[in-house]
Amino acid sequence: LRAPPALDQLLDQLRLLRTGEGLPAVAVSPNVQAQLRPYQLDGLAWMDFLRRAGFGGVLADDMGLGKTLQTLALLQAELDAGRLDRPSLVVVPTSLLENWQAEATRFTPQLRMLVLHGKQRAQQFKGIPGAHVVVTSYPLAVRDMAHLSSHAWHYLVLDEAQRIKNSRSLATLALKGLNARHRLCLSGTPLENHLGELWSLMDFVSPGLLGNEAQFREHYRNPIEKRQESLQAENLARRVRPFILRRTKLQVAQDLPEKTETLLRVELDGTQRDLYETVRATMDSKLREAIARQGLARSQIVVLDALLKLRQVCCDPRLLKLRAASGELDESASEGDAAGSGAVLAERPVHRHATSTAPSAKLELLRDLLPTLVEDGRRILVFSQFTEMLALIEHELDRLDLAYVKLTGDTVNRGEVVRSFQEGNTPIFLISLKAGGVGLNLTAADTVILYDPWWNPAVEQQAIDRAYRIGQGKPVFVYKLVASGTVEEKMLELQARKAGLADSLLSGVAGTAALTAQDFDELFRPLGAA
């Protein structure tokens, strides 16, 4: 007996995967509005091979190498080929919902996206059959499982798939039970602590490949982890190699630009969204009264105060305190640092902060990002204009047991702080804008996170250039965190239209005369308004 030609071809390609050689190239859909890099083209070919072979896989590229774009390109190809005859489901951390929607809008606008989120999401269930891609979060997927399980899916994609590393968690068991033709995991850290996590991911994408959990423990986990049997480790690596594609930033450095900038959007939700709207409405009323009384040009202080308060809410509601007695708004964080050059090593200080009455979407995103980046071996600069925001981030780093140093205007030994980071003693460097905007050479860093946007491109570039400068031999990744629909996003749009306007407003260097009535209305537009 001879195997059918199609099977022979698949087996030949499987051998190519096992030996590390390339697969036949796959053409990128003309409907993908991006130029894929060579390694991304390889990723697309790999995912297409798995689809044809009926296998699932784990795309385990480093963060920043475009796992989302590669996945969207795959789904667009499925739509073009007519295979996307039922919706695909993408499950992501809550903090990445907005980013998936933004990336799809930017790169694959022909894909009809449906994001299930918020208290009114049940009203969107009827739109699932007409969507190409449905995106929801891990917590909501569990809550809505009864409805999600009533649908048959084309692709089931888990982003940050280490969320199912616990094989017996409710989320893992529920997601494994969904009916889907194809399954794909995206994770920069598919193995964090032990081999059981790898088994859980592989059991999701290709059930049975590694046997059941007890068999895997007997044949692989115990021999490798307890008895350090290298032969079994090699056998396991060879068995899973075709189904896990892992590229690090160093491996694909030749394909990368010297600097990659990514805008990560988050959506304010729940009490944080309510607080933003309360502050916005209060300040909008106060501003209109001031403008009616003395004109826009003479209302600069009121405008600056309003923008500052809204930006604080976007960063973390704890930056803004409400005076319960008077109902007036009061700031609890100063922007930037006191002038002066003092500095010093501030490792692991103890912080005690009152529990926030409203969660921070940005801080939640940062909590998701940093452990993954550190696990990937990244050296990270985190910038904020608010020193009190850095203190809140410190508190979270302590909880995550991630080492860091910090530089603000209160630090007294600047050189020791910089040396500790440059020599590799700590992976994370927290820096305030005024203390770290100039005069630092931090070429050990390869990742820059701008926690709150800066309206002057020159000032923002100064911060990025702490890492991206002469002597830097690695590609640099820059992540800008922006709260969607808020004054942060509106100011970025204004900045693009009116060079220098936003900075002059927020720095107080110039008056507000450059603001038009239309600009004012746009800045203080309610969340969700068109």
PDB file of C-alpha atoms in Angstrom, residues 207-388:
ATOM      1  CA  PRO A 207      -4.526  16.580  22.337  1.00  0.00           C
ATOM      2  CA  GLY A 208      -2.861  13.196  22.699  1.00  0.00           C
ATOM      3  CA  LEU A 209       0.483  14.191  21.213  1.00  0.00           C
ATOM      4  CA  LEU A 210       2.187  13.855  24.606  1.00  0.00           C
ATOM      5  CA  GLY A 211      -0.252  11.345  26.073  1.00  0.00           C
ATOM      6  CA  ASN A 212      -2.389  12.097  29.096  1.00  0.00           C
ATOM      7  CA  GLU A 213      -0.987  13.974  32.079  1.00  0.00           C
ATOM      8  CA  ALA A 214      -0.053  10.828  34.021  1.00  0.00           C
ATOM      9  CA  GLN A 215       1.732   9.314  31.012  1.00  0.00           C
ATOM     10  CA  PHE A 216       3.602  12.560  30.375  1.00  0.00           C
ATOM     11  CA  ARG A 217       4.697  12.700  34.001  1.00  0.00           C
ATOM     12  CA  GLU A 218       5.973   9.125  33.879  1.00  0.00           C
ATOM     13  CA  HIS A 219       7.728   9.271  30.508  1.00  0.00           C
ATOM     14  CA  TYR A 220       9.056  12.828  30.456  1.00  0.00           C
ATOM     15  CA  ARG A 221       8.527  15.046  33.476  1.00  0.00           C
ATOM     16  CA  ASN A 222       9.906  12.798  36.220  1.00  0.00           C
ATOM     17  CA  PRO A 223      12.911  11.550  34.213  1.00  0.00           C
ATOM     18  CA  ILE A 224      13.832  15.077  33.090  1.00  0.00           C
ATOM     19  CA  GLU A 225      13.046  17.120  36.212  1.00  0.00           C
ATOM     20  CA  LYS A 226      13.887  14.627  38.935  1.00  0.00           C
ATOM     21  CA  ARG A 227      16.605  12.495  37.341  1.00  0.00           C
ATOM     22  CA  GLN A 228      18.038  14.968  34.804  1.00  0.00           C
ATOM     23  CA  GLU A 229      17.889  12.376  32.001  1.00  0.00           C
ATOM     24  CA  SER A 230      19.238  14.259  28.978  1.00  0.00           C
ATOM     25  CA  LEU A 231      18.143  11.592  26.497  1.00  0.00           C
ATOM     26  CA  GLN A 232      14.492  12.005  27.461  1.00  0.00           C
ATOM     27  CA  ALA A 233      14.886  15.784  27.294  1.00  0.00           C
ATOM     28  CA  GLU A 234      16.183  15.416  23.729  1.00  0.00           C
ATOM     29  CA  ASN A 235      13.320  13.055  22.856  1.00  0.00           C
ATOM     30  CA  LEU A 236      10.757  15.535  24.187  1.00  0.00           C
ATOM     31  CA  ALA A 237      12.359  18.438  22.325  1.00  0.00           C
ATOM     32  CA  ARG A 238      12.354  16.451  19.083  1.00  0.00           C
ATOM     33  CA  ARG A 239       8.710  15.455  19.568  1.00  0.00           C
ATOM     34  CA  VAL A 240       7.385  18.963  20.140  1.00  0.00           C
ATOM     35  CA  ARG A 241       9.730  20.818  17.761  1.00  0.00           C
ATOM     36  CA  PRO A 242       7.335  20.850  14.767  1.00  0.00           C
ATOM     37  CA  PHE A 243       4.540  22.280  16.910  1.00  0.00           C
ATOM     38  CA  ILE A 244       6.369  25.107  18.690  1.00  0.00           C
ATOM     39  CA  LEU A 245       7.868  28.026  16.788  1.00  0.00           C
ATOM     40  CA  ARG A 246      10.159  30.130  18.931  1.00  0.00           C
ATOM     41  CA  ARG A 247      12.204  33.085  17.651  1.00  0.00           C
ATOM     42  CA  THR A 248      14.058  35.469  19.963  1.00  0.00           C
ATOM     43  CA  LYS A 249      14.837  39.056  19.109  1.00  0.00           C
ATOM     44  CA  LEU A 250      18.531  38.152  18.868  1.00  0.00           C
ATOM     45  CA  GLN A 251      17.840  35.375  16.364  1.00  0.00           C
ATOM     46  CA  VAL A 252      15.955  37.700  14.016  1.00  0.00           C
ATOM     47  CA  ALA A 253      17.928  40.877  14.714  1.00  0.00           C
ATOM     48  CA  GLN A 254      18.972  41.124  11.068  1.00  0.00           C
ATOM     49  CA  ASP A 255      15.295  41.288  10.078  1.00  0.00           C
ATOM     50  CA  LEU A 256      14.432  44.023  12.567  1.00  0.00           C
ATOM     51  CA  PRO A 257      14.717  47.774  12.248  1.00  0.00           C
ATOM     52  CA  GLU A 258      16.970  49.408  14.805  1.00  0.00           C
ATOM     53  CA  LYS A 259      13.938  50.690  16.673  1.00  0.00           C
ATOM     54  CA  THR A 260      10.386  49.279  16.757  1.00  0.00           C
ATOM     55  CA  GLU A 261       7.656  51.475  18.273  1.00  0.00           C
ATOM     56  CA  THR A 262       4.325  49.965  19.318  1.00  0.00           C
ATOM     57  CA  LEU A 263       1.259  51.769  20.656  1.00  0.00           C
ATOM     58  CA  LEU A 264      -0.474  49.634  23.285  1.00  0.00           C
ATOM     59  CA  ARG A 265      -4.028  50.809  23.910  1.00  0.00           C
ATOM     60  CA  VAL A 266      -6.074  49.989  26.974  1.00  0.00           C
ATOM     61  CA  GLU A 267      -9.742  50.655  27.571  1.00  0.00           C
ATOM     62  CA  LEU A 268     -10.902  52.174  30.831  1.00  0.00           C
ATOM     63  CA  ASP A 269     -13.589  50.039  32.404  1.00  0.00           C
ATOM     64  CA  GLY A 270     -15.830  49.883  35.429  1.00  0.00           C
ATOM     65  CA  THR A 271     -15.070  52.289  38.251  1.00  0.00           C
ATOM     66  CA  GLN A 272     -12.056  53.789  36.496  1.00  0.00           C
ATOM     67  CA  ARG A 273     -14.208  54.655  33.490  1.00  0.00           C
ATOM     68  CA  ASP A 274     -16.897  56.105  35.777  1.00  0.00           C
ATOM     69  CA  LEU A 275     -14.293  58.200  37.606  1.00  0.00           C
ATOM     70  CA  TYR A 276     -12.881  59.511  34.336  1.00  0.00           C
ATOM     71  CA  GLU A 277     -16.343  60.552  33.194  1.00  0.00           C
ATOM     72  CA  THR A 278     -17.074  62.201  36.540  1.00  0.00           C
ATOM     73  CA  VAL A 279     -13.842  64.202  36.430  1.00  0.00           C
ATOM     74  CA  ARG A 280     -14.339  65.028  32.755  1.00  0.00           C
ATOM     75  CA  ALA A 281     -17.890  66.302  33.254  1.00  0.00           C
ATOM     76  CA  THR A 282     -16.901  68.314  36.344  1.00  0.00           C
ATOM     77  CA  MET A 283     -13.904  69.929  34.694  1.00  0.00           C
ATOM     78  CA  ASP A 284     -15.779  70.509  31.433  1.00  0.00           C
ATOM     79  CA  SER A 285     -18.414  72.506  33.297  1.00  0.00           C
ATOM     80  CA  LYS A 286     -15.776  74.421  35.261  1.00  0.00           C
ATOM     81  CA  LEU A 287     -13.833  75.192  32.085  1.00  0.00           C
ATOM     82  CA  ARG A 288     -16.833  76.422  30.158  1.00  0.00           C
ATOM     83  CA  GLU A 289     -17.692  78.793  32.988  1.00  0.00           C
ATOM     84  CA  ALA A 290     -14.121  80.125  33.039  1.00  0.00           C
ATOM     85  CA  ILE A 291     -14.010  80.504  29.250  1.00  0.00           C
ATOM     86  CA  ALA A 292     -17.361  82.286  29.165  1.00  0.00           C
ATOM     87  CA  ARG A 293     -16.110  84.664  31.872  1.00  0.00           C
ATOM     88  CA  GLN A 294     -12.574  85.436  30.632  1.00  0.00           C
ATOM     89  CA  GLY A 295     -12.060  83.741  27.279  1.00  0.00           C
ATOM     90  CA  LEU A 296     -10.068  80.648  26.312  1.00  0.00           C
ATOM     91  CA  ALA A 297      -6.702  82.411  26.061  1.00  0.00           C
ATOM     92  CA  ARG A 298      -6.877  83.589  29.690  1.00  0.00           C
ATOM     93  CA  SER A 299      -8.095  80.240  31.036  1.00  0.00           C
ATOM     94  CA  GLN A 300      -4.757  78.467  30.689  1.00  0.00           C
ATOM     95  CA  ILE A 301      -4.397  77.468  34.352  1.00  0.00           C
ATOM     96  CA  VAL A 302      -7.874  75.930  34.409  1.00  0.00           C
ATOM     97  CA  VAL A 303      -7.168  74.027  31.162  1.00  0.00           C
ATOM     98  CA  LEU A 304      -3.841  72.695  32.474  1.00  0.00           C
ATOM     99  CA  ASP A 305      -5.458  71.627  35.741  1.00  0.00           C
ATOM    100  CA  ALA A 306      -8.250  69.797  33.910  1.00  0.00           C
ATOM    101  CA  LEU A 307      -5.864  67.991  31.575  1.00  0.00           C
ATOM    102  CA  LEU A 308      -3.612  67.002  34.481  1.00  0.00           C
ATOM    103  CA  LYS A 309      -6.481  65.477  36.451  1.00  0.00           C
ATOM    104  CA  LEU A 310      -7.761  63.506  33.468  1.00  0.00           C
ATOM    105  CA  ARG A 311      -4.274  62.200  32.723  1.00  0.00           C
ATOM    106  CA  GLN A 312      -3.876  61.128  36.351  1.00  0.00           C
ATOM    107  CA  VAL A 313      -7.081  59.114  36.172  1.00  0.00           C
ATOM    108  CA  CYS A 314      -5.797  57.440  32.985  1.00  0.00           C
ATOM    109  CA  CYS A 315      -2.576  56.415  34.765  1.00  0.00           C
ATOM    110  CA  ASP A 316      -4.100  55.267  38.049  1.00  0.00           C
ATOM    111  CA  PRO A 317      -7.079  56.629  40.016  1.00  0.00           C
ATOM    112  CA  ARG A 318      -4.921  56.726  43.163  1.00  0.00           C
ATOM    113  CA  LEU A 319      -3.106  59.705  41.676  1.00  0.00           C
ATOM    114  CA  LEU A 320      -6.292  61.683  42.174  1.00  0.00           C
ATOM    115  CA  LYS A 321      -8.008  62.072  45.525  1.00  0.00           C
ATOM    116  CA  LEU A 322     -11.598  63.108  45.957  1.00  0.00           C
ATOM    117  CA  ARG A 323     -12.412  65.401  48.826  1.00  0.00           C
ATOM    118  CA  ALA A 324     -15.507  63.735  50.138  1.00  0.00           C
ATOM    119  CA  ALA A 325     -16.502  66.682  52.301  1.00  0.00           C
ATOM    120  CA  SER A 326     -16.460  69.330  49.598  1.00  0.00           C
ATOM    121  CA  GLY A 327     -16.748  67.219  46.453  1.00  0.00           C
ATOM    122  CA  GLU A 328     -13.790  69.121  45.003  1.00  0.00           C
ATOM    123  CA  LEU A 329     -10.913  67.463  43.176  1.00  0.00           C
ATOM    124  CA  ASP A 330      -7.432  67.462  44.631  1.00  0.00           C
ATOM    125  CA  GLU A 331      -4.150  66.244  43.188  1.00  0.00           C
ATOM    126  CA  SER A 332      -2.017  63.795  45.151  1.00  0.00           C
ATOM    127  CA  ALA A 333       0.830  63.454  42.666  1.00  0.00           C
ATOM    128  CA  SER A 334       3.248  66.014  41.397  1.00  0.00           C
ATOM    129  CA  GLU A 335       4.277  65.944  37.767  1.00  0.00           C
ATOM    130  CA  GLY A 336       7.943  65.332  37.223  1.00  0.00           C
ATOM    131  CA  ASP A 337      10.515  65.995  39.930  1.00  0.00           C
ATOM    132  CA  ALA A 338      11.958  68.914  41.766  1.00  0.00           C
ATOM    133  CA  ALA A 339      14.781  70.503  39.861  1.00  0.00           C
ATOM    134  CA  GLY A 340      18.210  69.552  41.021  1.00  0.00           C
ATOM    135  CA  SER A 341      20.702  66.846  40.574  1.00  0.00           C
ATOM    136  CA  GLY A 342      20.616  64.649  43.602  1.00  0.00           C
ATOM    137  CA  ALA A 343      20.133  60.903  43.233  1.00  0.00           C
ATOM    138  CA  VAL A 344      20.539  57.397  44.638  1.00  0.00           C
ATOM    139  CA  LEU A 345      20.172  53.722  44.758  1.00  0.00           C
ATOM    140  CA  ALA A 346      16.584  52.972  45.674  1.00  0.00           C
ATOM    141  CA  GLU A 347      16.250  49.231  45.479  1.00  0.00           C
ATOM    142  CA  ARG A 348      13.326  47.470  47.112  1.00  0.00           C
ATOM    143  CA  PRO A 349      11.951  50.330  49.192  1.00  0.00           C
ATOM    144  CA  VAL A 350       8.886  49.508  51.261  1.00  0.00           C
ATOM    145  CA  HIS A 351       5.681  51.131  50.063  1.00  0.00           C
ATOM    146  CA  ARG A 352       2.312  51.186  51.716  1.00  0.00           C
ATOM    147  CA  HIS A 353      -0.514  52.512  49.590  1.00  0.00           C
ATOM    148  CA  ALA A 354      -4.177  52.629  50.368  1.00  0.00           C
ATOM    149  CA  THR A 355      -6.257  50.228  48.345  1.00  0.00           C
ATOM    150  CA  SER A 356      -7.500  51.940  45.212  1.00  0.00           C
ATOM    151  CA  THR A 357     -11.214  52.418  44.855  1.00  0.00           C
ATOM    152  CA  ALA A 358     -10.814  51.953  41.114  1.00  0.00           C
ATOM    153  CA  PRO A 359      -8.481  49.588  39.250  1.00  0.00           C
ATOM    154  CA  SER A 360      -5.968  50.864  36.719  1.00  0.00           C
ATOM    155  CA  ALA A 361      -6.175  49.372  33.216  1.00  0.00           C
ATOM    156  CA  LYS A 362      -2.643  50.555  32.444  1.00  0.00           C
ATOM    157  CA  LEU A 363      -1.177  49.062  35.601  1.00  0.00           C
ATOM    158  CA  GLU A 364      -2.926  45.789  34.809  1.00  0.00           C
ATOM    159  CA  LEU A 365      -1.327  45.816  31.352  1.00  0.00           C
ATOM    160  CA  LEU A 366       2.068  46.557  32.893  1.00  0.00           C
ATOM    161  CA  ARG A 367       1.621  43.645  35.311  1.00  0.00           C
ATOM    162  CA  ASP A 368       1.057  41.402  32.293  1.00  0.00           C
ATOM    163  CA  LEU A 369       3.969  42.837  30.296  1.00  0.00           C
ATOM    164  CA  LEU A 370       6.832  42.978  32.756  1.00  0.00           C
ATOM    165  CA  PRO A 371       7.089  39.319  33.884  1.00  0.00           C
ATOM    166  CA  THR A 372       7.025  38.195  30.247  1.00  0.00           C
ATOM    167  CA  LEU A 373       9.660  40.718  29.229  1.00  0.00           C
ATOM    168  CA  VAL A 374      11.925  39.808  32.147  1.00  0.00           C
ATOM    169  CA  GLU A 375      11.476  36.119  31.376  1.00  0.00           C
ATOM    170  CA  ASP A 376      12.553  36.878  27.800  1.00  0.00           C
ATOM    171  CA  GLY A 377      15.762  38.424  29.119  1.00  0.00           C
ATOM    172  CA  ARG A 378      14.798  41.998  28.279  1.00  0.00           C
ATOM    173  CA  ARG A 379      16.414  44.997  30.016  1.00  0.00           C
ATOM    174  CA  ILE A 380      13.638  47.502  30.545  1.00  0.00           C
ATOM    175  CA  LEU A 381      13.333  51.252  31.125  1.00  0.00           C
ATOM    176  CA  VAL A 382       9.928  52.380  32.469  1.00  0.00           C
ATOM    177  CA  PHE A 383       9.298  56.132  32.218  1.00  0.00           C
ATOM    178  CA  SER A 384       6.537  58.204  33.804  1.00  0.00           C
ATOM    179  CA  GLN A 385       6.072  61.913  34.331  1.00  0.00           C
ATOM    180  CA  PHE A 386       4.477  61.236  37.727  1.00  0.00           C
ATOM    181  CA  THR A 387       6.833  60.246  40.537  1.00  0.00           C
ATOM    182  CA  GLU A 388       3.915  58.925  42.571  1.00  0.00           C
TER     183      GLU A 388
END
